[in-house]
Every structure is written in structure tokens, then in C-alpha cells.
Short mmCIF file of C-alpha atoms in Angstrom, two decimals:
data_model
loop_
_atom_site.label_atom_id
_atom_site.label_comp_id
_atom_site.label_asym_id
_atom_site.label_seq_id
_atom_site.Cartn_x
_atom_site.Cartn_y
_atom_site.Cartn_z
CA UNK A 83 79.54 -8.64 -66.89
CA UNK A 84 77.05 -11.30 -68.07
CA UNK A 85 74.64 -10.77 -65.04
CA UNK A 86 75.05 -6.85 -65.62
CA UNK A 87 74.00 -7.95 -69.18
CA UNK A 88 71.30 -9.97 -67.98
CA UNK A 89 70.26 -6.68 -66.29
CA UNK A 90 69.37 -4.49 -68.04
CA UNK A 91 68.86 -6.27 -71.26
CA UNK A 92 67.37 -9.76 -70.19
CA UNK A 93 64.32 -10.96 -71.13
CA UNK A 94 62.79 -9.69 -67.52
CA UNK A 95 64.10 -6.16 -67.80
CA UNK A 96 62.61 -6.20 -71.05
CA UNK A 97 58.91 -7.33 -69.92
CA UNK A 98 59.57 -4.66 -66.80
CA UNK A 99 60.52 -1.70 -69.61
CA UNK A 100 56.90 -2.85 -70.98
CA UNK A 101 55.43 -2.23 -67.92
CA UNK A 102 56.74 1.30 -67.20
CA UNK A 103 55.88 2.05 -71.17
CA UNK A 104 52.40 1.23 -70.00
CA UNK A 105 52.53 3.22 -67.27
CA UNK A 106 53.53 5.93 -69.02
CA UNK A 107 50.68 5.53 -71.65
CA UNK A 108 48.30 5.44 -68.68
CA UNK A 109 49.49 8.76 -67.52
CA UNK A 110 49.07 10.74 -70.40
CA UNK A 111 45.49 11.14 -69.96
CA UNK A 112 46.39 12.91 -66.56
CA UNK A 113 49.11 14.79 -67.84
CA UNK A 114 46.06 16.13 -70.66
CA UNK A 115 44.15 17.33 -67.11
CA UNK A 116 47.32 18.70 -65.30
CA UNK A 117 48.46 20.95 -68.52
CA UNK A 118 44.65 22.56 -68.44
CA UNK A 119 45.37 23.13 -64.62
CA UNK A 120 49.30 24.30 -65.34
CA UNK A 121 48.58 26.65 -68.14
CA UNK A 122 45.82 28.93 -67.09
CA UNK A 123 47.76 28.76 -63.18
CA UNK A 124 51.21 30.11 -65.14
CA UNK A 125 49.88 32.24 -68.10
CA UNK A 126 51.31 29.95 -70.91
CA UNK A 127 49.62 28.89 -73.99
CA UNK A 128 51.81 26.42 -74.95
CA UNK A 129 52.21 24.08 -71.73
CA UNK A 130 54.07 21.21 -73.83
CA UNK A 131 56.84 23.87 -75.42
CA UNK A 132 58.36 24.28 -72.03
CA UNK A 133 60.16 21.02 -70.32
CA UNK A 134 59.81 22.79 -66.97
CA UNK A 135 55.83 23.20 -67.65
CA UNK A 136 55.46 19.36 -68.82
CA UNK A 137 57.08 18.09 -65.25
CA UNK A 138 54.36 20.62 -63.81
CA UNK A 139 51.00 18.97 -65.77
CA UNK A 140 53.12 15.67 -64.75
CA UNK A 141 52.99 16.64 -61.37
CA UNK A 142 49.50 18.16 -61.28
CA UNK A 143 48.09 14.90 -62.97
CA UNK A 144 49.27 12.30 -60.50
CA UNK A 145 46.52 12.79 -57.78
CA UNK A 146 44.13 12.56 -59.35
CA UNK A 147 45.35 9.05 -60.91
CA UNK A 148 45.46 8.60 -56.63
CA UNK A 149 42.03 9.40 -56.60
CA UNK A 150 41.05 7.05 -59.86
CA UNK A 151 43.08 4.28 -58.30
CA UNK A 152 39.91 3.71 -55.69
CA UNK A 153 37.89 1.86 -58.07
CA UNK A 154 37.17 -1.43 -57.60
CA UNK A 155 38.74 -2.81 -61.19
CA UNK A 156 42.07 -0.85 -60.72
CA UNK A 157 43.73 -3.93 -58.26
CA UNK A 158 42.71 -6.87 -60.32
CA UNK A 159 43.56 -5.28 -63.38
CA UNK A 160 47.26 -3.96 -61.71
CA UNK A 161 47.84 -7.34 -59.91
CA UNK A 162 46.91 -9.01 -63.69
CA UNK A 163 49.82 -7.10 -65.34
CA UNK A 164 52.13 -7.09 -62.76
CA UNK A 165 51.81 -11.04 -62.54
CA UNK A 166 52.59 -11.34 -66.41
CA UNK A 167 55.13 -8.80 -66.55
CA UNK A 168 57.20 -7.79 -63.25
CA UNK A 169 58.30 -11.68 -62.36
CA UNK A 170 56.42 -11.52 -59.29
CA UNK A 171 55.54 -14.77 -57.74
CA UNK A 172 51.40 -14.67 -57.96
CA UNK A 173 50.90 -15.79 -54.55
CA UNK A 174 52.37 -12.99 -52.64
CA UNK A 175 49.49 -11.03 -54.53
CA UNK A 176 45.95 -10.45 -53.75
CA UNK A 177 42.99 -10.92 -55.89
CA UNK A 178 39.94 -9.00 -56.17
CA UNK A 179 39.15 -5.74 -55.53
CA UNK A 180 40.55 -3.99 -52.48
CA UNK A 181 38.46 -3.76 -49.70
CA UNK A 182 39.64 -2.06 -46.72
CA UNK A 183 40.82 1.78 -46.43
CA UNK A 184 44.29 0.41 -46.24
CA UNK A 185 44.35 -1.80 -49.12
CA UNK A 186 43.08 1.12 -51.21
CA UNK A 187 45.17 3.12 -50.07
CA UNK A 188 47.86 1.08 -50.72
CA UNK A 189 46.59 0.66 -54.13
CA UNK A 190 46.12 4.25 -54.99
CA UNK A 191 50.71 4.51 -53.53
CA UNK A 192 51.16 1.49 -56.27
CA UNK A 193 49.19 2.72 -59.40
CA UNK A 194 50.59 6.20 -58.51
CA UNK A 195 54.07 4.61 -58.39
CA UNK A 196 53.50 2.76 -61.65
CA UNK A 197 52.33 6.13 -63.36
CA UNK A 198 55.22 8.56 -61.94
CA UNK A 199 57.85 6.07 -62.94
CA UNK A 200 56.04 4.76 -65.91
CA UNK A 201 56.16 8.05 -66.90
CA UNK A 202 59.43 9.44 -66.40
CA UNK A 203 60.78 6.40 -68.44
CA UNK A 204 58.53 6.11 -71.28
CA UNK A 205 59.10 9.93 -71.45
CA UNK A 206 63.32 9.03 -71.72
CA UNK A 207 62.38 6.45 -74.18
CA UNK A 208 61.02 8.24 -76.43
CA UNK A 209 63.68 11.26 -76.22
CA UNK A 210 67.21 9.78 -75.30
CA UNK A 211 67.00 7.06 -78.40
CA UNK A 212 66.87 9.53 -81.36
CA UNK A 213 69.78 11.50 -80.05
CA UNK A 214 71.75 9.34 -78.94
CA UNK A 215 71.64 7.43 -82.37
CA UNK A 216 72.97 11.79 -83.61
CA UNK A 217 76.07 11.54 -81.28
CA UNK A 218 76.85 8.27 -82.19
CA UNK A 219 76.82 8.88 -86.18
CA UNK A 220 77.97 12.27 -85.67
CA UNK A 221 81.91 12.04 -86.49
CA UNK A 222 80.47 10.00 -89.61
CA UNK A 223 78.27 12.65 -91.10
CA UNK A 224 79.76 16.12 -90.11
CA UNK A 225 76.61 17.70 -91.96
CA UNK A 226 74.50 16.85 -89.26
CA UNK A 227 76.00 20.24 -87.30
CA UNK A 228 74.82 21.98 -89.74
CA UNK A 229 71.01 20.79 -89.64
CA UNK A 230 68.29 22.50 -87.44
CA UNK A 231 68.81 19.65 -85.16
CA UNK A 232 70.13 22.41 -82.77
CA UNK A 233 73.15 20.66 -81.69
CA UNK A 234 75.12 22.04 -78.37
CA UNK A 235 77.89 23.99 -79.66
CA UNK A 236 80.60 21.95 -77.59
CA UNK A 237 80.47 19.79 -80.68
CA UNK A 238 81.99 22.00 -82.73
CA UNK A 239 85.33 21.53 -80.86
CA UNK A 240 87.24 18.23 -82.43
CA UNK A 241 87.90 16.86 -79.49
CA UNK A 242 83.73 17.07 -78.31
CA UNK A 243 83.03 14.87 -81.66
CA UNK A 244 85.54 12.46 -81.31
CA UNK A 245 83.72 11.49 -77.92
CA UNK A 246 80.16 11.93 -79.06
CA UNK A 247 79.64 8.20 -80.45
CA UNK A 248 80.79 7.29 -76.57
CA UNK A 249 78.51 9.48 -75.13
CA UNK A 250 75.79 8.11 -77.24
CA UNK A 251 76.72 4.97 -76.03
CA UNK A 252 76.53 6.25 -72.74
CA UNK A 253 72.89 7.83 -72.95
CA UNK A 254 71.26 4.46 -74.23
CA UNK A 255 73.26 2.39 -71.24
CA UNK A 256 71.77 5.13 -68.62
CA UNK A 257 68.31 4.63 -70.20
CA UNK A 258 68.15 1.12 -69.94
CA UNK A 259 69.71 1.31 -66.05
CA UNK A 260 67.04 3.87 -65.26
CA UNK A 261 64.49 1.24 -66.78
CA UNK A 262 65.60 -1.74 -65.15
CA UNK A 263 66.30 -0.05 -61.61
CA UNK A 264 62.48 1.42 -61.71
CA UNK A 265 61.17 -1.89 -62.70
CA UNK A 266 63.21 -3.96 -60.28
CA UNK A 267 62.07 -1.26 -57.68
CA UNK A 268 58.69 -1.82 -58.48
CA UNK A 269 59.07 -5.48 -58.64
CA UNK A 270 60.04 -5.37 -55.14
CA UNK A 271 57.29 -2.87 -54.05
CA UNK A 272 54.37 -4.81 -55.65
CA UNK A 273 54.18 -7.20 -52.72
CA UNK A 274 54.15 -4.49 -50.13
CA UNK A 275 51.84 -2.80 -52.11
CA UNK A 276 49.55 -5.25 -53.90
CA UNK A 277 50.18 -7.96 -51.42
CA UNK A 278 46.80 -9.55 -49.50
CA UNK A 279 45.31 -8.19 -46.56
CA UNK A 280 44.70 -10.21 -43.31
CA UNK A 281 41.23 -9.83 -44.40
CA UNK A 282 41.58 -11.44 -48.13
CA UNK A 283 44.08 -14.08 -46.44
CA UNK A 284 40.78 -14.64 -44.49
CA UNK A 285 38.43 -14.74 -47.64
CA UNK A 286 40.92 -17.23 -49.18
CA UNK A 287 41.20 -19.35 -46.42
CA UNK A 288 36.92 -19.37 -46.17
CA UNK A 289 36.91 -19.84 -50.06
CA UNK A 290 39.73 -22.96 -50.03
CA UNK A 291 38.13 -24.47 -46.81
CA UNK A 292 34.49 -24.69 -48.56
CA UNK A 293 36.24 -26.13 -51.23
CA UNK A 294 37.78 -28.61 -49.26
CA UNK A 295 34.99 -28.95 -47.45
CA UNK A 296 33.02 -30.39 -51.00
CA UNK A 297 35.64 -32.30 -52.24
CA UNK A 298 35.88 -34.46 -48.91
CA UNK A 299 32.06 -34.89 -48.87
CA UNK A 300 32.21 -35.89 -52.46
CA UNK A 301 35.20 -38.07 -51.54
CA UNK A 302 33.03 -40.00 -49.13
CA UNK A 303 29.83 -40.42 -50.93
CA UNK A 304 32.09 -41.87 -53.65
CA UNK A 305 34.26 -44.04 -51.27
CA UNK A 306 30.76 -45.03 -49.35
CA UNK A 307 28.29 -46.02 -52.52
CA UNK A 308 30.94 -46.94 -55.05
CA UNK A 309 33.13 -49.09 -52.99
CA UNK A 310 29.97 -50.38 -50.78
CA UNK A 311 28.71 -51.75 -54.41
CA UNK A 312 32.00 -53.24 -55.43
CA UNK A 313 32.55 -54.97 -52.65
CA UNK A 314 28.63 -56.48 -52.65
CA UNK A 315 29.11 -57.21 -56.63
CA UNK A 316 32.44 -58.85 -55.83
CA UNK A 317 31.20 -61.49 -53.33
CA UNK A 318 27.31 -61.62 -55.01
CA UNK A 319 29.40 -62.98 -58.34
CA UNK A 320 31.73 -65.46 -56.13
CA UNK A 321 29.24 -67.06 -54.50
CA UNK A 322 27.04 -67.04 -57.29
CA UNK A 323 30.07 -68.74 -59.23
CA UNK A 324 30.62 -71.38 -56.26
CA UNK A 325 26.52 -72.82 -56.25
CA UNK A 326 26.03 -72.38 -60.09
CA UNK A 327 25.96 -76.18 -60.26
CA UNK A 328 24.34 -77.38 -56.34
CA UNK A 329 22.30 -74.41 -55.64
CA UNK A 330 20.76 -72.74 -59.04
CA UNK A 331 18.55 -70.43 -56.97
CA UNK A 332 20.56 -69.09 -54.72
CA UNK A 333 22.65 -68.40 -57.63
CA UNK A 334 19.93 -66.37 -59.27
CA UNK A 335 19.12 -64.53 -56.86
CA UNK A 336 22.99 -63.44 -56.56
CA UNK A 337 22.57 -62.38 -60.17
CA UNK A 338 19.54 -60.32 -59.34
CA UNK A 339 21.14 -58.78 -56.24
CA UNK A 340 24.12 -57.85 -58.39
CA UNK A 341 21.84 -56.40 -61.16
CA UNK A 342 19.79 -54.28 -58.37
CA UNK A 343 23.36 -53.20 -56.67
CA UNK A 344 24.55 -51.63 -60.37
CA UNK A 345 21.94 -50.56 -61.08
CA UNK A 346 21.64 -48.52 -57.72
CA UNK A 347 25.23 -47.52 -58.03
CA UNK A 348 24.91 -46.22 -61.13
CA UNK A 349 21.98 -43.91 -59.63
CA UNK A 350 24.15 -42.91 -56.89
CA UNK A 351 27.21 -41.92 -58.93
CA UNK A 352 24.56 -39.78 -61.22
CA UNK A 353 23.76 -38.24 -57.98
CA UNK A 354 27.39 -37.20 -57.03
CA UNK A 355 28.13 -36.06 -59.99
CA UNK A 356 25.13 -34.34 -60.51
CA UNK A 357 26.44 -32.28 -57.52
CA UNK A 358 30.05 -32.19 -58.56
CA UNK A 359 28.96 -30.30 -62.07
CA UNK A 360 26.03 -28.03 -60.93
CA UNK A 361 26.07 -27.94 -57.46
CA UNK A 362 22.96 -29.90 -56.61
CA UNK A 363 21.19 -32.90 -57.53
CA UNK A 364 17.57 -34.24 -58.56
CA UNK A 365 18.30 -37.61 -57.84
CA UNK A 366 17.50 -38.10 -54.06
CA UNK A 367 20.48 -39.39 -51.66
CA UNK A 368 19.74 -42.65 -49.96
CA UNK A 369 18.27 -42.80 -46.38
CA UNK A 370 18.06 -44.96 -42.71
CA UNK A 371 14.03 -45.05 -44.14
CA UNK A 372 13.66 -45.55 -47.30
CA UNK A 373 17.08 -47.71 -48.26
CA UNK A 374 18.03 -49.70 -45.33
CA UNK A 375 16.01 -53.28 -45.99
CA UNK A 376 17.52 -52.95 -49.61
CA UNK A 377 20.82 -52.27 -48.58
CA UNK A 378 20.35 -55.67 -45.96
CA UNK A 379 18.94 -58.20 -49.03
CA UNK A 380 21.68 -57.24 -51.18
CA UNK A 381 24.39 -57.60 -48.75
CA UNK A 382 23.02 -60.76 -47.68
CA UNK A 383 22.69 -61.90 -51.68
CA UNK A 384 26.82 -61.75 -51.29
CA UNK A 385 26.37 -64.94 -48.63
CA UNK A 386 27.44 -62.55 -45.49
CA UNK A 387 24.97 -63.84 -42.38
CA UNK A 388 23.02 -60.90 -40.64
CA UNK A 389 21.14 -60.59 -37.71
CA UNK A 390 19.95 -57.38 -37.68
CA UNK A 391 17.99 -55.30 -34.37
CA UNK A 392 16.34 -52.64 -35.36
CA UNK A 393 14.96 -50.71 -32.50
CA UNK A 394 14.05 -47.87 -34.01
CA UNK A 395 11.22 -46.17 -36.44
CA UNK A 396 13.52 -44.80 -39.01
CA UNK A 397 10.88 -42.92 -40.47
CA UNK A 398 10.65 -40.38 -37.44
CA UNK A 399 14.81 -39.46 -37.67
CA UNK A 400 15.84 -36.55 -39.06
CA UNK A 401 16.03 -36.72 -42.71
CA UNK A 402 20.64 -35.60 -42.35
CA UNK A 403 20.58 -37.74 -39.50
CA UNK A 404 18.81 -40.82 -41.52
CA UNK A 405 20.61 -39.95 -44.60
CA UNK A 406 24.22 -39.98 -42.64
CA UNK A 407 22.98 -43.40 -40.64
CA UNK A 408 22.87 -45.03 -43.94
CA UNK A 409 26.16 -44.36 -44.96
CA UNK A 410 27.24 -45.53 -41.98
CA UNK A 411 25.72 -49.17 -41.83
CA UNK A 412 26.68 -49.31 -45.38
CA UNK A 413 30.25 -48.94 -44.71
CA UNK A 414 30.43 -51.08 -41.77
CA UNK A 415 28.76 -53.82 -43.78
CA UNK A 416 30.85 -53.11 -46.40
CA UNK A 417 34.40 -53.50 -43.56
CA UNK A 418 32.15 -57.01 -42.63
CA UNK A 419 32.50 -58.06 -46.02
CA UNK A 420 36.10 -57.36 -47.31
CA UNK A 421 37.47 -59.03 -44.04
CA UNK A 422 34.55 -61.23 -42.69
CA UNK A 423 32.98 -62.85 -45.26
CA UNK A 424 32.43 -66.03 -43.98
CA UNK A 425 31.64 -64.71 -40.27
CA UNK A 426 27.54 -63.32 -38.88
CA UNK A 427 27.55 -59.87 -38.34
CA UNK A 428 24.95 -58.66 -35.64
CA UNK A 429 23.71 -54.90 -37.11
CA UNK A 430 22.06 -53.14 -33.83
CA UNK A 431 20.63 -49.54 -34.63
CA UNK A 432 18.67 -48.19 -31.42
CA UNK A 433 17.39 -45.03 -30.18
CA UNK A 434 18.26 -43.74 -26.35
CA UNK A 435 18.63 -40.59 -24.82
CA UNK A 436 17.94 -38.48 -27.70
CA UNK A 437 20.63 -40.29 -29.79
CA UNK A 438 20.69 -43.32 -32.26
CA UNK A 439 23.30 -46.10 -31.79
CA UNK A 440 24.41 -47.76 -34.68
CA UNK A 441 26.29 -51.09 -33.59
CA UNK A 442 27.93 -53.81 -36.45
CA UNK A 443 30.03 -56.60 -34.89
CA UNK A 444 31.68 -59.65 -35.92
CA UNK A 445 33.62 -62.25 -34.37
CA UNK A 446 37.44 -62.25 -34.74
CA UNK A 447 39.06 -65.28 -36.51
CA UNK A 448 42.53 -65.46 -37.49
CA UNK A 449 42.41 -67.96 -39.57
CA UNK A 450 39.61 -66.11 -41.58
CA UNK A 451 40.08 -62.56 -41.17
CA UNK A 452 43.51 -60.42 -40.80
CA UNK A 453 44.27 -59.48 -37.30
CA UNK A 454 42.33 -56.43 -36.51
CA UNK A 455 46.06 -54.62 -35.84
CA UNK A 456 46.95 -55.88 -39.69
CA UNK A 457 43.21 -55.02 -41.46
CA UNK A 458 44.20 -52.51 -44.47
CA UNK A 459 43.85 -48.98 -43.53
CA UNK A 460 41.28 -47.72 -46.25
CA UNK A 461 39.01 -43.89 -46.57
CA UNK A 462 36.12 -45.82 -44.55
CA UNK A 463 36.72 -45.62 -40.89
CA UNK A 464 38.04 -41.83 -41.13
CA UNK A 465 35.14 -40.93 -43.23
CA UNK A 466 32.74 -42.81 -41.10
CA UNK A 467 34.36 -40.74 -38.61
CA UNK A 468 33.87 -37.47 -40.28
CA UNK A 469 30.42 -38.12 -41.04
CA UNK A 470 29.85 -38.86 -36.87
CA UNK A 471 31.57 -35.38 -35.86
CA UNK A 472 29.75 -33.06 -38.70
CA UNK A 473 26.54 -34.36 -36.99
CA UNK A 474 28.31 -33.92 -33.62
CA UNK A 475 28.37 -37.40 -32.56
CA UNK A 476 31.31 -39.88 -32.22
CA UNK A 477 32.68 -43.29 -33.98
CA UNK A 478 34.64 -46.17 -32.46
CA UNK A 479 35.77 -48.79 -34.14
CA UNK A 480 38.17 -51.97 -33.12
CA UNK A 481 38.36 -55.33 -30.96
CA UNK A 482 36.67 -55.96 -28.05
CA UNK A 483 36.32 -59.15 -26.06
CA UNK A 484 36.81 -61.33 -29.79
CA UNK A 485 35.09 -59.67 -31.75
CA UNK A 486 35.20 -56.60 -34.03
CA UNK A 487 32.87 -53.64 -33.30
CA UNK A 488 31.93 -50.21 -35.22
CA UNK A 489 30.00 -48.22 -32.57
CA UNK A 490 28.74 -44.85 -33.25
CA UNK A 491 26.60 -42.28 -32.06
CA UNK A 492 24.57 -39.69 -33.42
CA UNK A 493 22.22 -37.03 -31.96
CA UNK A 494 19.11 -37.04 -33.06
CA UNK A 495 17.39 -33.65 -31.75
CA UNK A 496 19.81 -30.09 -31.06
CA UNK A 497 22.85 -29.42 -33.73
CA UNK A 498 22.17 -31.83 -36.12
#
């Protein structure tokens, strides 16, 4: 009895009666259009003082609500109310417009849906209420016969208005079935009807993947300049902190290194997030050319030993290839430093066969470093990776013979 209850008076049926009044309102503009169709085709003058004629204009008006249902606003604004007021779970709906013939169609089956039943029930709500409420005070105010409320005769008979408060009853409980049947009906339609296509399942999956697609390459210019400069600042104060007393100089130029390594950060995160709120940046993104001896003098500031080989003009790469080569030595220098500190590093970046090696190595020493197999498994080597296969080249990174080696390889002519 409660879920009857629940029913056809719950707080759903009641949103879903609210969406068939709508409809209704929405087809009395149509129903206007039918009645000037109806009454000249039958010979009336008075198209709304026949019941039979009203169903007719009804009739007559509802394909051409079809053929208004093709514009582009009529899914949005359908899917909009049917979210808020049917219960429908938003994601089995499509947004936008509808694009292809069958979506449209299948449009113009749901808005003419929404207006026939819409129609037929907002039409019962406004008629069934008032007399119902007669039958049910009937026995209570005899008078009422007597009215020009034109009153079937059966309730003259004793008997006939004894049972008219049940019947009343009885009207208001069929109303509000009708009503919640036609809105759970359409409740279960709308997904069939306003669900997505393949085609916007396609558009969505473009739109989420480019969105993906930005937040990942935000991810790793954060990961790469942010955590790059952390890790430099980190070491540039702790050795700075270790000489203060036996080695003044070296301790300013820590201090300087970890003033120019802020201060570049800083720049860098202006940059990202100069992209993450308007799309694009002024601030140019670091480069193989124009960054890389910085990037070596503060890194060697922190105390880590580099030899570095540079075989290559960096000036003739490609500016995405130099710009990605960057972010690559800088993480790898960055690796040397959270887990080799007090080891050389050997940075090799050459040029052969129409590609550009990047190579940073360090010797292995337990009792310095974690075991390679135990080194925390952070956003840099995957993101190193990433930035490798975009370009269409490819990353390695782990022991071999002792020591620890990032290798990678990008093209420098073709794709990239």
C-alpha cells in the first residue's frame, strides 16, 4: 500500500505530473492551429463546444509539433527538463542538438510523445478535479442537483448519491494513475528516445580525450619544472647549510643558484597556468637551446658532479623537439639528484641517424642510493615516457652493468 502510495503521490510522480502539465501547455498552441484546420474541414463554428471536435484540433495539431521538433534547441531544451523532472539518470542522455536523421527523428517521436500525453493529462486535470470535488460533497448539499451544473440524472436515485462521494474518490485516484503511468512511461522512453547516438558517444569521447589530453600535459609540465626546482632548491640549501662556515663561496653561490631556480620556477608556473586559464601563454616554454647551460649551473650549484657531452648544435633542432629534450634532461637530472646526490652523472645528448640521443647515467651504490628495484615510483619516468612517444620516439630507463641509465630517443626530422 505504501509503495502504491509512493506511486502515484510521491514526490517523483509529482515532478512527472509537472512534466505532462507542461506538455500540455506546449500543445495548446497546436491545438489553436488544428481547430482552424478542424472547423472550416467540419462546418462548425464553435470547434471547442464539441469534445469530439477538441480530440480532432488535438489530433490535427500533433504533426506539426513533429515537424517543430527538428530544430536544433528542441533536444537540449527536452533533455534539460526531462533531467530535472522525470528521475532520469543524466548520463543515459545526450547533449546538444541532434544531429543525424535518426536522432531527429527520434526527437520529433519524444516531443510528440510528451505533447499527446502531456496533453491528454493536463486536459483530465483540469476537468476530473472540479467534479469530482461535486460527487464527493453531493449527499452533503442536495441543492447542488438543482444547479445548472447539469448533473446526470442517475443521481437523482438515493442509492446513485449515497455512492457519489466514492466515485469521486474514484475519479481523482484514476487521474493520478493515468498521471503517474504516462510519466513513468515516459520516464522509461526518454532513454530510447533522447538517449546518445554512436555519433555523440563519439563527440564525447573526442571532447573527454582532448581534455585528458591537457590535463596530462599540464600534469607533466607541473611535475617536470615544479618538482625539477624543488628538488635543486632542496640540495642548493643543504649544501649551502653544510660549507656556510669552511667554504663561504661556494655557499653563495648556492644562494644565488637557489634565487635564479625560484625565480625561474615561478616563471614557469606563470606559464602553465597561463595556459590552464586562457588556453595559451606569453611567457615562452623552456628549450634544448636557449635553457640547457642554465639548467646544468644550477643543478651543479646543488653539489651533484656532471660531465656533460654535448654533441649536438641545439640551435638547429626542432623548436617541439628542443622544447621536449629539455624536459627530459631536466627530469633525469632531477631522478640523479633525489637518489644520487653524492654520485657524477655523465649527461650525453648526440645527434645520429636523424634522431637525438639523450643519455644520463650514474653509478649504482647501495650504500648511497636505494636499489634501483626499491627507487620510489614517482610521475617522472611515465611522463618522460609520454613525452618520448607523442614525439614518436622511445624511453628506457634502469640498471645496466652498475650503473643507472635514462636513454631516450627522439626523431628529429618526419612526425615530430
Amino acid at each position: 500500500m505504501r509503495a502504491s502510495g509512493r506511486f502515484l503521490f510521491g514526490r517523483r510522480a509529482r515532478r512527472r505530473w509537472i512534466h505532462l502539465i507542461l506538455g500540455g501547455a506546449l500543445a495548446m498552441p497546436y491545438v489553436l492551429v488544428g481547430s482552424v484546420v478542424v472547423g472550416p474541414a467540419t462546418g462548425s463554428t464553435d470547434v471547442f463546444g464539441s469534445f469530439t471536435l477538441q480530440l480532432l484540433s488535438f489530433a490535427a495539431g500533433l504533426p506539426l509539433a513533429a515537424l517543430t521538433s527538428l530544430f536544433p534547441l528542441t533536444r537540449p531544451l527536452e533533455v534539460s527538463v526531462v533531467r530535472s523532472l522525470c528521475g532520469v539518470d543524466g548520463d543515459r542522455l545526450a547533449d546538444g542538438p541532434a544531429r543525424t536523421r535518426s536522432a531527429k527523428g527520434r526527437t520529433a517521436a519524444w516531443f510528440t510523445l510528451h505533447l499527446g500525453f502531456g496533453g491528454v493529462v493536463a486536459g483530465m486535470s483540469l476537468a476530473v478535479p472540479p467534479f469530482a470535488v461535486v460527487l464527493i460533497v453531493l449527499p452533503a448539499f442536495a441543492g447542488l442537483r438543482d444547479t445548472r451544473l447539469e448533473l446526470p440524472q442517475a443521481l437523482d436515485h438515493a442509492w446513485a448519491l449515497a455512492l457519489s462521494p466514492v466515485a469521486g474518490v474514484a475519479m481523482l485516484a484514476a487521474l493520478a494513475a493515468c498521471a503517474a503511468g504516462s510519466g513513468a512511461l515516459l520516464a522509461r522512453w526518454a532513454p530510447a528516445l533522447l538517449g546518445p547516438t554512436p555519433e555523440d558517444r563519439l563527440v564525447a569521447a573526442e571532447a573527454r580525450a582532448a581534455d585528458l589530453a591537457v590535463r596530462n600535459r599540464l600534469a607533466r609540465e607541473l611535475h617536470d619544472s615544479v618538482g625539477h626546482a624543488l628538488s635543486a632548491v632542496t640540495l642548493q640549501a643543504s649544501a649551502a647549510r653544510r660549507v656556510l662556515d669552511t667554504d663561504p663561496e661556494f655557499a653563495r653561490e648556492a644562494l644565488a643558484a637557489i634565487e635564479e631556480t625560484t625565480r625561474r620556477m615561478v616563471s614557469e608556473l606563470d606559464a602553465v597556468l597561463g595556459v590552464l586559464r586562457d588556453g595559451d601563454s606569453t611567457v615562452p616554454a623552456p628549450t634544448l637551446a636557449a635553457d640547457l647551460a642554465g639548467l646544468l649551473r644550477r643543478t651543479r650549484a646543488g653539489g651533484l658532479h656532471i660531465t656533460d657531452t654535448i654533441g649536438v648544435t641545439p640551435e638547429t633542432l626542432p623548436p617541439v623537439v628542443s622544447r621536449e629534450a629539455y624536459r627530459i634532461v631536466q627530469e633525469g637530472l632531477t631522478n640523479a639528484l633525489k637518489h644520487a646526490a653524492d654520485q657524477p652523472v655523465t649527461l650525453r645528448i648526440e645527434a645520429a641517424d636523424e634522431h637525438l640521443d639523450i643519455t644520463v647515467e650514474n653509478p649504482l651504490d647501495s650504500s648511497v642510493a636505494p636499489h634501483p628495484a626499491k627507487r620510489p615510483r614517482g610521475h617522472g619516468l611515465p611522463g618522460m615516457t609520454d613525452r618520448a612517444r607523442l614525439l614518436g620516439g622511445t624511453a628506457q630507463a634502469g640498471p645496466v652493468e652498475g650503473t643507472w641509465r635514462l636513454h631516450v630517443r627522439l626523431p628529429t626530422k618526419g612526425p615530430a
